[in-house]
Amino acid sequence: MLAARLIADQGIHVEGINFYTGFCVEGHTHAIRNQHRAKPKRNNALWVAERLNIKLHIIDVIEQYKDVVINPKHGYGANMNPCLGCKSFMVGKARQWMEQNGFDFIITGEVIGQRPKSQRRDTMPVVARESGAFDRLLRPLCARLLPPTLPEREGWVNREKLLRMNGRSRKPQMALAKQFGFRDYAQPAGGCCFLTDKRYSHKLADLWQSRGEKRYDLDDIMLLKVGRHLRPRANFKLIVGRDDGENNFLHGYRRQYVHMFPTSHKGPLVLVNGTADASDLQLAARLTARFSQGKEDEEVTVAVCNTEGGQQLVAVRPMSPAEIPGDWYL
Amino acid sequence: MSRHELDARRLLCPLPVIRVQEKVKTLERGDTLDVLCSDPGALNDIPAWCRINGHKLIDTRSEGHHITITIEVG
Ligand code: SF4
């Protein structure tokens, strides 16, 4: 946002590109959950574009991004985040877009030293090289600490008006945002990507382990964002809705997964992910009962439904907390 | 000027916006598009996308868990 404004202020036409990988955190991904419904449900990229009065192109890179996550060229960060490879990929995509749409150079909001792995002085040239953008990649917030790029050398951009930010502190950005009059300016550190989230990464690692290979599709990674995930046995896991919003979302998957819900009490919709035999389903039904309002009762009736719409009612004793080992929770 | 429909139910934001963006590219100025969605985030995103890109928001309707957003291509 700040980088775009700095460049637009030099009278240069700027348009925004936002890549959707499937792992992006949006304020309203959480809107599925009832408790988050009151929060503003805005897409940050659209919000920023509107504030800056620029066009924004949201590009679906879900398919191509799989290789970035599955085979990270530079490894992972603290969690499953392949940040350096991801940046090269995104700048590479931006370069293609630039070439196809007659633009001259690319800007990013990177700052030297902001991130320990992916935004260091020595990784900046890696992104420029691997993306194929080379010296058409300009980082306005720290450009004066880096060698001049093509737009600076050609005089398209006045280097003197660019900045020399560096280090982890976000105070300089906040100060600049204030100077530009951006209220409500929020770019949480690493807060826009589920791959930096420890819990999410753990669930993704579990998914790959259970499959015996690193593979995912969009539904897989969407479902990792929703509900409580429990793996009682290696061959299946349960996704348990935590409120009506999540239950409704999970309900959309009823034709793809065996699922269950209590009929004698209020309670969650639960998807069974994997191959479960009769004893697995019995266990799953007892867990479903555990998360229902009948958890303290002797018996709860649970409807076990197949993907064709067939339904069977089973009466089960809810599991007690002592019967649920902590490591079942993913 | 013709009327079109796009089913973006079960897609989480920003996918409904991406699908609208793709669909609008194939339409003519003045055409209308009814977008069916289930993610309430679309109620903010699609109008914001229209404002940025010069399209007109005609109407938004919610029915249970489903939302219909009508836009006119600008
Ligand atoms: S946080 Fe996520 S989106 Fe951002 S660079 Fe890292 S992997 Fe890519």
Tab-separated table of C-alpha atoms and ligand atoms in Angstrom:
chain	number	residue	atom	x	y	z
A	1	MET	CA	0.000	0.000	0.000
A	2	LEU	CA	2.766	2.415	1.002
A	3	ALA	CA	4.997	1.412	-1.896
A	4	ALA	CA	2.130	1.872	-4.351
A	5	ARG	CA	1.317	5.293	-2.943
A	6	LEU	CA	4.966	6.415	-3.092
A	7	ILE	CA	5.140	5.509	-6.764
A	8	ALA	CA	1.678	6.820	-7.665
A	9	ASP	CA	2.683	10.126	-6.042
A	10	GLN	CA	5.414	10.430	-8.664
A	11	GLY	CA	2.680	10.576	-11.296
A	12	ILE	CA	3.152	6.967	-12.375
A	13	HIS	CA	0.171	4.786	-13.321
A	14	VAL	CA	-0.032	1.906	-10.829
A	15	GLU	CA	-2.339	-1.131	-10.847
A	16	GLY	CA	-2.453	-3.772	-8.138
A	17	ILE	CA	-2.137	-7.527	-8.452
A	18	ASN	CA	-3.274	-9.854	-5.717
A	19	PHE	CA	-2.582	-13.567	-5.983
A	20	TYR	CA	-4.994	-16.037	-4.464
A	21	THR	CA	-3.144	-19.192	-3.434
A	22	GLY	CA	-5.927	-20.856	-1.428
A	23	PHE	CA	-3.956	-20.286	1.778
A	24	CYS	CA	-4.754	-16.588	2.040
A	25	VAL	CA	-6.366	-15.453	5.260
A	26	GLU	CA	-9.231	-13.100	4.681
A	27	GLY	CA	-11.059	-11.354	7.465
A	28	HIS	CA	-14.143	-13.132	6.282
A	29	THR	CA	-12.726	-16.616	5.975
A	30	HIS	CA	-13.605	-16.399	9.629
A	31	ALA	CA	-17.014	-15.106	8.769
A	32	ILE	CA	-18.069	-18.727	8.459
A	33	ARG	CA	-17.948	-18.734	12.229
A	34	ASN	CA	-20.836	-17.042	13.990
A	35	GLN	CA	-18.677	-15.292	16.545
A	36	HIS	CA	-16.758	-13.463	13.846
A	37	ARG	CA	-19.790	-12.278	11.947
A	38	ALA	CA	-19.762	-8.879	13.590
A	39	LYS	CA	-16.203	-8.119	12.440
A	40	PRO	CA	-15.738	-6.168	9.229
A	41	LYS	CA	-15.646	-8.623	6.361
A	42	ARG	CA	-13.419	-6.922	3.889
A	43	ASN	CA	-10.891	-8.139	1.417
A	44	ASN	CA	-7.733	-6.243	2.300
A	45	ALA	CA	-6.422	-6.011	-1.245
A	46	LEU	CA	-9.713	-4.566	-2.528
A	47	TRP	CA	-9.853	-2.209	0.413
A	48	VAL	CA	-6.330	-0.955	-0.252
A	49	ALA	CA	-6.994	-0.542	-3.978
A	50	GLU	CA	-10.066	1.509	-3.245
A	51	ARG	CA	-8.162	3.731	-0.811
A	52	LEU	CA	-5.415	4.249	-3.392
A	53	ASN	CA	-7.878	4.692	-6.221
A	54	ILE	CA	-6.159	2.092	-8.369
A	55	LYS	CA	-7.409	-0.948	-10.264
A	56	LEU	CA	-6.854	-4.344	-8.716
A	57	HIS	CA	-6.536	-7.689	-10.453
A	58	ILE	CA	-7.108	-10.741	-8.289
A	59	ILE	CA	-5.454	-13.734	-9.891
A	60	ASP	CA	-6.239	-17.340	-9.089
A	61	VAL	CA	-2.928	-19.230	-8.813
A	62	ILE	CA	-4.291	-22.146	-6.791
A	63	GLU	CA	-3.113	-24.836	-9.211
A	64	GLN	CA	0.335	-23.483	-10.030
A	65	TYR	CA	0.993	-22.638	-6.403
A	66	LYS	CA	0.839	-26.295	-5.381
A	67	ASP	CA	4.346	-26.891	-6.642
A	68	VAL	CA	5.623	-23.952	-4.563
A	69	VAL	CA	4.230	-25.514	-1.376
A	70	ILE	CA	4.909	-29.143	-2.183
A	71	ASN	CA	8.447	-28.704	-3.521
A	72	PRO	CA	9.770	-25.556	-1.849
A	73	LYS	CA	12.914	-24.585	-3.687
A	74	HIS	CA	14.344	-22.825	-0.655
A	75	GLY	CA	12.697	-24.929	2.042
A	76	TYR	CA	10.089	-23.880	4.577
A	77	GLY	CA	10.162	-21.131	7.187
A	78	ALA	CA	9.169	-21.661	10.818
A	79	ASN	CA	6.013	-23.495	9.670
A	80	MET	CA	4.937	-24.713	6.227
A	81	ASN	CA	5.581	-21.311	4.677
A	82	PRO	CA	7.847	-21.453	1.633
A	83	CYS	CA	8.296	-17.665	1.702
A	84	LEU	CA	11.359	-17.191	-0.464
A	85	GLY	CA	10.179	-19.549	-3.213
A	86	CYS	CA	6.719	-18.028	-2.901
A	87	LYS	CA	8.024	-14.500	-3.469
A	88	SER	CA	9.972	-15.574	-6.538
A	89	PHE	CA	6.855	-17.300	-7.854
A	90	MET	CA	4.593	-14.295	-7.276
A	91	VAL	CA	7.003	-11.755	-8.707
A	92	GLY	CA	7.454	-14.138	-11.659
A	93	LYS	CA	3.680	-14.178	-12.198
A	94	ALA	CA	3.604	-10.389	-11.878
A	95	ARG	CA	6.366	-10.193	-14.490
A	96	GLN	CA	4.293	-12.268	-16.921
A	97	TRP	CA	1.288	-10.062	-16.265
A	98	MET	CA	3.408	-6.933	-16.745
A	99	GLU	CA	4.629	-8.213	-20.111
A	100	GLN	CA	1.164	-9.242	-21.294
A	101	ASN	CA	-0.430	-5.952	-20.274
A	102	GLY	CA	2.185	-3.472	-21.432
A	103	PHE	CA	3.483	-2.333	-18.050
A	104	ASP	CA	7.120	-1.394	-17.448
A	105	PHE	CA	8.139	-2.494	-13.992
A	106	ILE	CA	7.015	-4.171	-10.770
A	107	ILE	CA	6.981	-2.761	-7.253
A	108	THR	CA	6.659	-4.646	-3.964
A	109	GLY	CA	6.403	-3.455	-0.387
A	110	GLU	CA	9.438	-5.431	0.773
A	111	VAL	CA	11.810	-3.965	3.345
A	112	ILE	CA	15.344	-5.242	3.917
A	113	GLY	CA	15.584	-7.244	7.122
A	114	GLN	CA	11.837	-7.266	7.764
A	115	ARG	CA	11.624	-11.043	7.685
A	116	PRO	CA	14.495	-13.201	8.895
A	117	LYS	CA	14.432	-15.610	5.978
A	118	SER	CA	12.798	-14.070	2.978
A	119	GLN	CA	13.478	-10.340	3.185
A	120	ARG	CA	17.211	-10.060	3.661
A	121	ARG	CA	19.710	-8.090	1.662
A	122	ASP	CA	21.054	-11.325	0.160
A	123	THR	CA	17.629	-12.761	-0.747
A	124	MET	CA	16.454	-9.656	-2.598
A	125	PRO	CA	18.556	-10.475	-5.706
A	126	VAL	CA	17.374	-14.110	-5.526
A	127	VAL	CA	13.750	-13.024	-6.010
A	128	ALA	CA	14.729	-10.604	-8.785
A	129	ARG	CA	16.661	-13.338	-10.597
A	130	GLU	CA	14.371	-16.336	-10.122
A	131	SER	CA	11.254	-14.359	-11.051
A	132	GLY	CA	12.888	-13.230	-14.271
A	133	ALA	CA	12.048	-9.623	-13.337
A	134	PHE	CA	15.726	-8.718	-12.774
A	135	ASP	CA	16.138	-4.967	-12.585
A	136	ARG	CA	12.518	-4.286	-13.425
A	137	LEU	CA	11.752	-5.124	-9.810
A	138	LEU	CA	11.755	-2.045	-7.589
A	139	ARG	CA	11.254	-1.986	-3.814
A	140	PRO	CA	10.342	1.650	-3.160
A	141	LEU	CA	10.478	1.362	0.646
A	142	CYS	CA	14.150	0.342	0.717
A	143	ALA	CA	15.329	1.179	-2.806
A	144	ARG	CA	18.019	3.575	-1.647
A	145	LEU	CA	19.781	0.810	0.193
A	146	LEU	CA	19.871	-1.303	-2.981
A	147	PRO	CA	21.580	-0.766	-6.338
A	148	PRO	CA	19.551	1.423	-8.742
A	149	THR	CA	17.070	-0.529	-10.858
A	150	LEU	CA	16.098	0.098	-14.466
A	151	PRO	CA	13.203	2.481	-13.691
A	152	GLU	CA	15.552	4.549	-11.519
A	153	ARG	CA	18.388	4.568	-14.024
A	154	GLU	CA	16.053	5.488	-16.860
A	155	GLY	CA	14.595	8.317	-14.811
A	156	TRP	CA	11.038	6.915	-14.875
A	157	VAL	CA	11.187	7.046	-11.094
A	158	ASN	CA	12.984	9.641	-9.005
A	159	ARG	CA	15.276	7.620	-6.730
A	160	GLU	CA	15.686	10.597	-4.399
A	161	LYS	CA	12.026	10.273	-3.434
A	162	LEU	CA	12.330	6.598	-2.539
A	163	LEU	CA	13.091	5.361	0.959
A	164	ARG	CA	15.743	3.521	2.930
A	165	MET	CA	13.722	1.465	5.387
A	166	ASN	CA	15.318	-1.538	6.964
A	167	GLY	CA	14.972	-3.802	9.972
A	168	ARG	CA	12.166	-5.608	11.694
A	169	SER	CA	10.455	-2.625	13.248
A	170	ARG	CA	7.227	-1.598	11.564
A	171	LYS	CA	7.258	1.837	13.165
A	172	PRO	CA	8.592	3.604	10.051
A	173	GLN	CA	5.764	2.108	8.001
A	174	MET	CA	3.210	3.158	10.584
A	175	ALA	CA	4.636	6.685	10.585
A	176	LEU	CA	4.496	6.850	6.799
A	177	ALA	CA	0.934	5.533	6.796
A	178	LYS	CA	0.023	8.304	9.192
A	179	GLN	CA	1.752	10.858	7.003
A	180	PHE	CA	-0.304	9.641	4.022
A	181	GLY	CA	-3.431	9.886	6.155
A	182	PHE	CA	-4.154	6.153	6.042
A	183	ARG	CA	-6.208	5.449	9.113
A	184	ASP	CA	-7.041	1.845	9.933
A	185	TYR	CA	-3.798	0.796	8.269
A	186	ALA	CA	-3.126	-2.821	9.156
A	187	GLN	CA	-0.606	-5.182	7.600
A	188	PRO	CA	-0.150	-7.802	10.278
A	189	ALA	CA	3.273	-9.471	10.230
A	190	GLY	CA	2.795	-12.813	8.536
A	191	GLY	CA	-0.891	-12.590	9.290
A	192	CYS	CA	-2.174	-12.974	5.772
A	193	CYS	CA	-1.203	-16.554	5.018
A	194	PHE	CA	-2.311	-19.743	6.741
A	195	LEU	CA	1.015	-21.378	5.949
A	196	THR	CA	2.658	-19.287	8.663
A	197	ASP	CA	0.171	-20.609	11.211
A	198	LYS	CA	1.524	-23.376	13.416
A	199	ARG	CA	-1.753	-25.189	13.875
A	200	TYR	CA	-2.715	-25.002	10.239
A	201	SER	CA	0.723	-26.259	9.191
A	202	HIS	CA	0.369	-29.169	11.576
A	203	LYS	CA	-2.964	-30.104	9.978
A	204	LEU	CA	-1.452	-29.865	6.508
A	205	ALA	CA	1.474	-32.088	7.540
A	206	ASP	CA	-1.027	-34.573	8.993
A	207	LEU	CA	-2.991	-34.572	5.729
A	208	TRP	CA	0.120	-35.420	3.731
A	209	GLN	CA	1.237	-38.032	6.185
A	210	SER	CA	-2.148	-39.744	6.131
A	211	ARG	CA	-2.088	-39.794	2.328
A	212	GLY	CA	1.476	-41.043	2.150
A	213	GLU	CA	2.245	-38.264	-0.310
A	214	LYS	CA	2.331	-34.491	-0.529
A	215	ARG	CA	-0.851	-33.748	-2.424
A	216	TYR	CA	-3.851	-31.477	-1.887
A	217	ASP	CA	-6.786	-29.952	-3.664
A	218	LEU	CA	-8.676	-26.767	-2.893
A	219	ASP	CA	-11.351	-28.510	-0.800
A	220	ASP	CA	-8.634	-30.077	1.373
A	221	ILE	CA	-7.024	-26.776	2.239
A	222	MET	CA	-10.371	-25.039	2.719
A	223	LEU	CA	-11.497	-27.717	5.155
A	224	LEU	CA	-8.268	-27.289	7.121
A	225	LYS	CA	-9.488	-23.770	7.921
A	226	VAL	CA	-12.805	-24.935	9.351
A	227	GLY	CA	-13.825	-26.820	12.483
A	228	ARG	CA	-12.004	-28.925	15.047
A	229	HIS	CA	-9.911	-31.667	13.488
A	230	LEU	CA	-9.374	-34.926	15.363
A	231	ARG	CA	-7.538	-37.995	14.143
A	232	PRO	CA	-8.499	-40.921	16.395
A	233	ARG	CA	-7.032	-43.520	14.033
A	234	ALA	CA	-4.543	-43.370	11.195
A	235	ASN	CA	-7.170	-44.231	8.553
A	236	PHE	CA	-9.621	-41.408	9.234
A	237	LYS	CA	-10.081	-38.033	10.845
A	238	LEU	CA	-13.116	-36.044	11.896
A	239	ILE	CA	-13.931	-32.432	11.132
A	240	VAL	CA	-16.308	-31.141	13.785
A	241	GLY	CA	-18.285	-27.923	13.208
A	242	ARG	CA	-17.923	-25.512	16.115
A	243	ASP	CA	-21.055	-23.448	15.513
A	244	ASP	CA	-23.972	-23.064	13.094
A	245	GLY	CA	-21.876	-21.162	10.582
A	246	GLU	CA	-19.300	-23.940	10.378
A	247	ASN	CA	-21.978	-26.638	10.412
A	248	ASN	CA	-23.624	-24.959	7.466
A	249	PHE	CA	-20.314	-24.740	5.602
A	250	LEU	CA	-19.541	-28.411	6.295
A	251	HIS	CA	-23.065	-29.324	5.218
A	252	GLY	CA	-22.015	-28.283	1.719
A	253	TYR	CA	-19.682	-31.307	1.687
A	254	ARG	CA	-22.387	-33.854	2.558
A	255	ARG	CA	-22.235	-35.435	-0.904
A	256	GLN	CA	-18.472	-35.929	-0.669
A	257	TYR	CA	-18.003	-37.264	2.842
A	258	VAL	CA	-19.694	-39.671	5.198
A	259	HIS	CA	-21.035	-37.386	7.919
A	260	MET	CA	-22.975	-37.491	11.135
A	261	PHE	CA	-24.930	-35.297	13.528
A	262	PRO	CA	-26.878	-35.856	16.743
A	263	THR	CA	-30.660	-36.068	16.391
A	264	SER	CA	-31.606	-36.367	20.065
A	265	HIS	CA	-29.702	-33.234	21.082
A	266	LYS	CA	-28.338	-30.078	19.511
A	267	GLY	CA	-24.841	-30.607	18.226
A	268	PRO	CA	-22.307	-30.392	15.432
A	269	LEU	CA	-22.173	-31.665	11.903
A	270	VAL	CA	-19.140	-33.956	11.663
A	271	LEU	CA	-17.409	-35.016	8.447
A	272	VAL	CA	-15.542	-38.313	8.346
A	273	ASN	CA	-12.453	-37.876	6.210
A	274	GLY	CA	-10.763	-41.143	5.216
A	275	THR	CA	-11.978	-44.722	5.031
A	276	ALA	CA	-13.826	-45.771	8.139
A	277	ASP	CA	-15.208	-49.226	8.957
A	278	ALA	CA	-18.120	-49.984	11.302
A	279	SER	CA	-16.011	-49.747	14.465
A	280	ASP	CA	-14.472	-46.463	13.276
A	281	LEU	CA	-17.961	-45.069	12.664
A	282	GLN	CA	-19.034	-46.172	16.134
A	283	LEU	CA	-16.069	-44.305	17.604
A	284	ALA	CA	-16.860	-41.283	15.413
A	285	ALA	CA	-20.483	-41.306	16.596
A	286	ARG	CA	-19.379	-41.361	20.240
A	287	LEU	CA	-17.103	-38.387	19.550
A	288	THR	CA	-19.946	-36.580	17.783
A	289	ALA	CA	-22.037	-37.162	20.909
A	290	ARG	CA	-19.198	-35.733	23.011
A	291	PHE	CA	-19.439	-32.422	21.167
A	292	SER	CA	-23.238	-32.299	21.418
A	293	GLN	CA	-25.391	-30.849	24.173
A	294	GLY	CA	-25.959	-34.403	25.364
A	295	LYS	CA	-22.317	-34.887	26.297
A	296	GLU	CA	-23.162	-35.544	29.959
A	297	ASP	CA	-26.118	-37.834	29.150
A	298	GLU	CA	-26.160	-41.635	29.107
A	299	GLU	CA	-27.157	-41.857	25.482
A	300	VAL	CA	-27.220	-39.694	22.397
A	301	THR	CA	-28.770	-40.661	19.048
A	302	VAL	CA	-26.557	-39.895	16.104
A	303	ALA	CA	-27.519	-39.994	12.405
A	304	VAL	CA	-24.746	-41.536	10.324
A	305	CYS	CA	-25.177	-40.537	6.675
A	306	ASN	CA	-23.522	-41.797	3.548
A	307	THR	CA	-22.752	-39.704	0.487
A	308	GLU	CA	-25.872	-40.915	-1.358
A	309	GLY	CA	-28.176	-39.493	1.282
A	310	GLY	CA	-28.787	-42.799	3.132
A	311	GLN	CA	-29.042	-42.410	6.889
A	312	GLN	CA	-28.798	-44.750	9.856
A	313	LEU	CA	-29.561	-43.858	13.459
A	314	VAL	CA	-27.270	-45.174	16.188
A	315	ALA	CA	-27.599	-44.717	19.940
A	316	VAL	CA	-24.209	-44.200	21.626
A	317	ARG	CA	-22.692	-43.244	24.949
A	318	PRO	CA	-20.798	-39.934	24.603
A	319	MET	CA	-17.054	-40.238	25.068
A	320	SER	CA	-15.705	-38.753	28.244
A	321	PRO	CA	-12.829	-36.261	28.041
A	322	ALA	CA	-10.584	-38.836	29.719
A	323	GLU	CA	-11.119	-41.179	26.770
A	324	ILE	CA	-9.887	-38.614	24.255
A	325	PRO	CA	-6.096	-38.400	24.160
A	326	GLY	CA	-4.752	-34.895	23.593
A	327	ASP	CA	-2.865	-35.918	20.472
A	328	TRP	CA	-6.115	-36.752	18.662
A	329	TYR	CA	-6.598	-32.996	18.306
A	330	LEU	CA	-4.720	-31.714	15.270
B	1	MET	CA	-28.099	-6.188	-23.230
B	2	SER	CA	-28.597	-9.622	-21.807
B	3	ARG	CA	-28.987	-11.157	-18.403
B	4	HIS	CA	-26.577	-13.783	-17.062
B	5	GLU	CA	-26.160	-15.849	-13.940
B	6	LEU	CA	-23.108	-17.062	-12.049
B	7	ASP	CA	-23.205	-19.696	-9.341
B	8	ALA	CA	-20.481	-18.949	-6.776
B	9	ARG	CA	-22.104	-20.845	-3.913
B	10	ARG	CA	-19.781	-22.737	-1.598
B	11	LEU	CA	-16.846	-20.639	-2.770
B	12	LEU	CA	-15.063	-18.635	-0.133
B	13	CYS	CA	-13.902	-15.108	-0.791
B	14	PRO	CA	-12.110	-13.973	-2.826
B	15	LEU	CA	-13.078	-16.775	-5.218
B	16	PRO	CA	-16.543	-15.302	-5.927
B	17	VAL	CA	-14.838	-12.037	-6.933
B	18	ILE	CA	-12.362	-13.899	-9.133
B	19	ARG	CA	-15.203	-15.770	-10.853
B	20	VAL	CA	-17.117	-12.502	-11.355
B	21	GLN	CA	-13.974	-10.894	-12.774
B	22	GLU	CA	-13.587	-13.771	-15.258
B	23	LYS	CA	-17.276	-13.778	-16.223
B	24	VAL	CA	-17.492	-10.013	-16.698
B	25	LYS	CA	-14.607	-10.186	-19.197
B	26	THR	CA	-16.894	-12.214	-21.477
B	27	LEU	CA	-19.878	-9.834	-21.174
B	28	GLU	CA	-20.846	-6.628	-22.923
B	29	ARG	CA	-21.359	-3.210	-21.413
B	30	GLY	CA	-24.920	-2.931	-20.055
B	31	ASP	CA	-25.312	-6.691	-19.491
B	32	THR	CA	-26.519	-7.730	-16.055
B	33	LEU	CA	-25.123	-10.542	-13.969
B	34	ASP	CA	-26.832	-12.251	-11.036
B	35	VAL	CA	-24.208	-13.766	-8.742
B	36	LEU	CA	-25.343	-16.424	-6.287
B	37	CYS	CA	-23.025	-16.790	-3.280
B	38	SER	CA	-22.954	-18.286	0.166
B	39	ASP	CA	-19.934	-16.479	1.693
B	40	PRO	CA	-21.244	-13.296	3.339
B	41	GLY	CA	-17.865	-11.691	2.573
B	42	ALA	CA	-19.075	-11.357	-1.027
B	43	LEU	CA	-21.515	-8.689	0.174
B	44	ASN	CA	-18.525	-6.412	0.688
B	45	ASP	CA	-16.094	-7.701	-1.889
B	46	ILE	CA	-18.242	-7.737	-5.011
B	47	PRO	CA	-19.551	-4.178	-4.498
B	48	ALA	CA	-15.957	-3.007	-3.737
B	49	TRP	CA	-14.711	-4.738	-6.881
B	50	CYS	CA	-17.500	-3.037	-8.889
B	51	ARG	CA	-16.613	0.405	-7.508
B	52	ILE	CA	-12.936	-0.053	-8.391
B	53	ASN	CA	-13.641	-1.318	-11.875
B	54	GLY	CA	-16.521	0.932	-12.887
B	55	HIS	CA	-19.427	-1.542	-12.782
B	56	LYS	CA	-22.775	-0.810	-11.199
B	57	LEU	CA	-24.242	-2.615	-8.244
B	58	ILE	CA	-27.955	-3.024	-8.902
B	59	ASP	CA	-29.193	-5.069	-5.977
B	60	THR	CA	-28.250	-7.439	-3.153
B	61	ARG	CA	-30.694	-9.936	-1.659
B	62	SER	CA	-30.202	-12.436	1.160
B	63	GLU	CA	-32.327	-15.534	1.525
B	64	GLY	CA	-31.368	-17.818	4.365
B	65	HIS	CA	-27.724	-18.696	3.816
B	66	HIS	CA	-27.766	-17.569	0.210
B	67	ILE	CA	-27.086	-14.172	-1.255
B	68	THR	CA	-27.802	-12.871	-4.750
B	69	ILE	CA	-25.864	-9.850	-5.983
B	70	THR	CA	-26.903	-8.222	-9.248
B	71	ILE	CA	-24.444	-6.075	-11.134
B	72	GLU	CA	-24.482	-4.181	-14.406
B	73	VAL	CA	-21.346	-4.301	-16.502
B	74	GLY	CA	-19.877	-0.815	-16.969
C	1	SF4	S1	3.656	-15.645	4.207
C	1	SF4	FE1	2.685	-17.029	2.709
C	1	SF4	S2	2.103	-15.683	0.992
C	1	SF4	FE2	3.605	-14.557	2.237
C	1	SF4	S3	5.566	-15.023	1.284
C	1	SF4	FE3	5.282	-16.503	2.930
C	1	SF4	S4	4.346	-18.284	1.941
C	1	SF4	FE4	4.113	-16.548	0.538
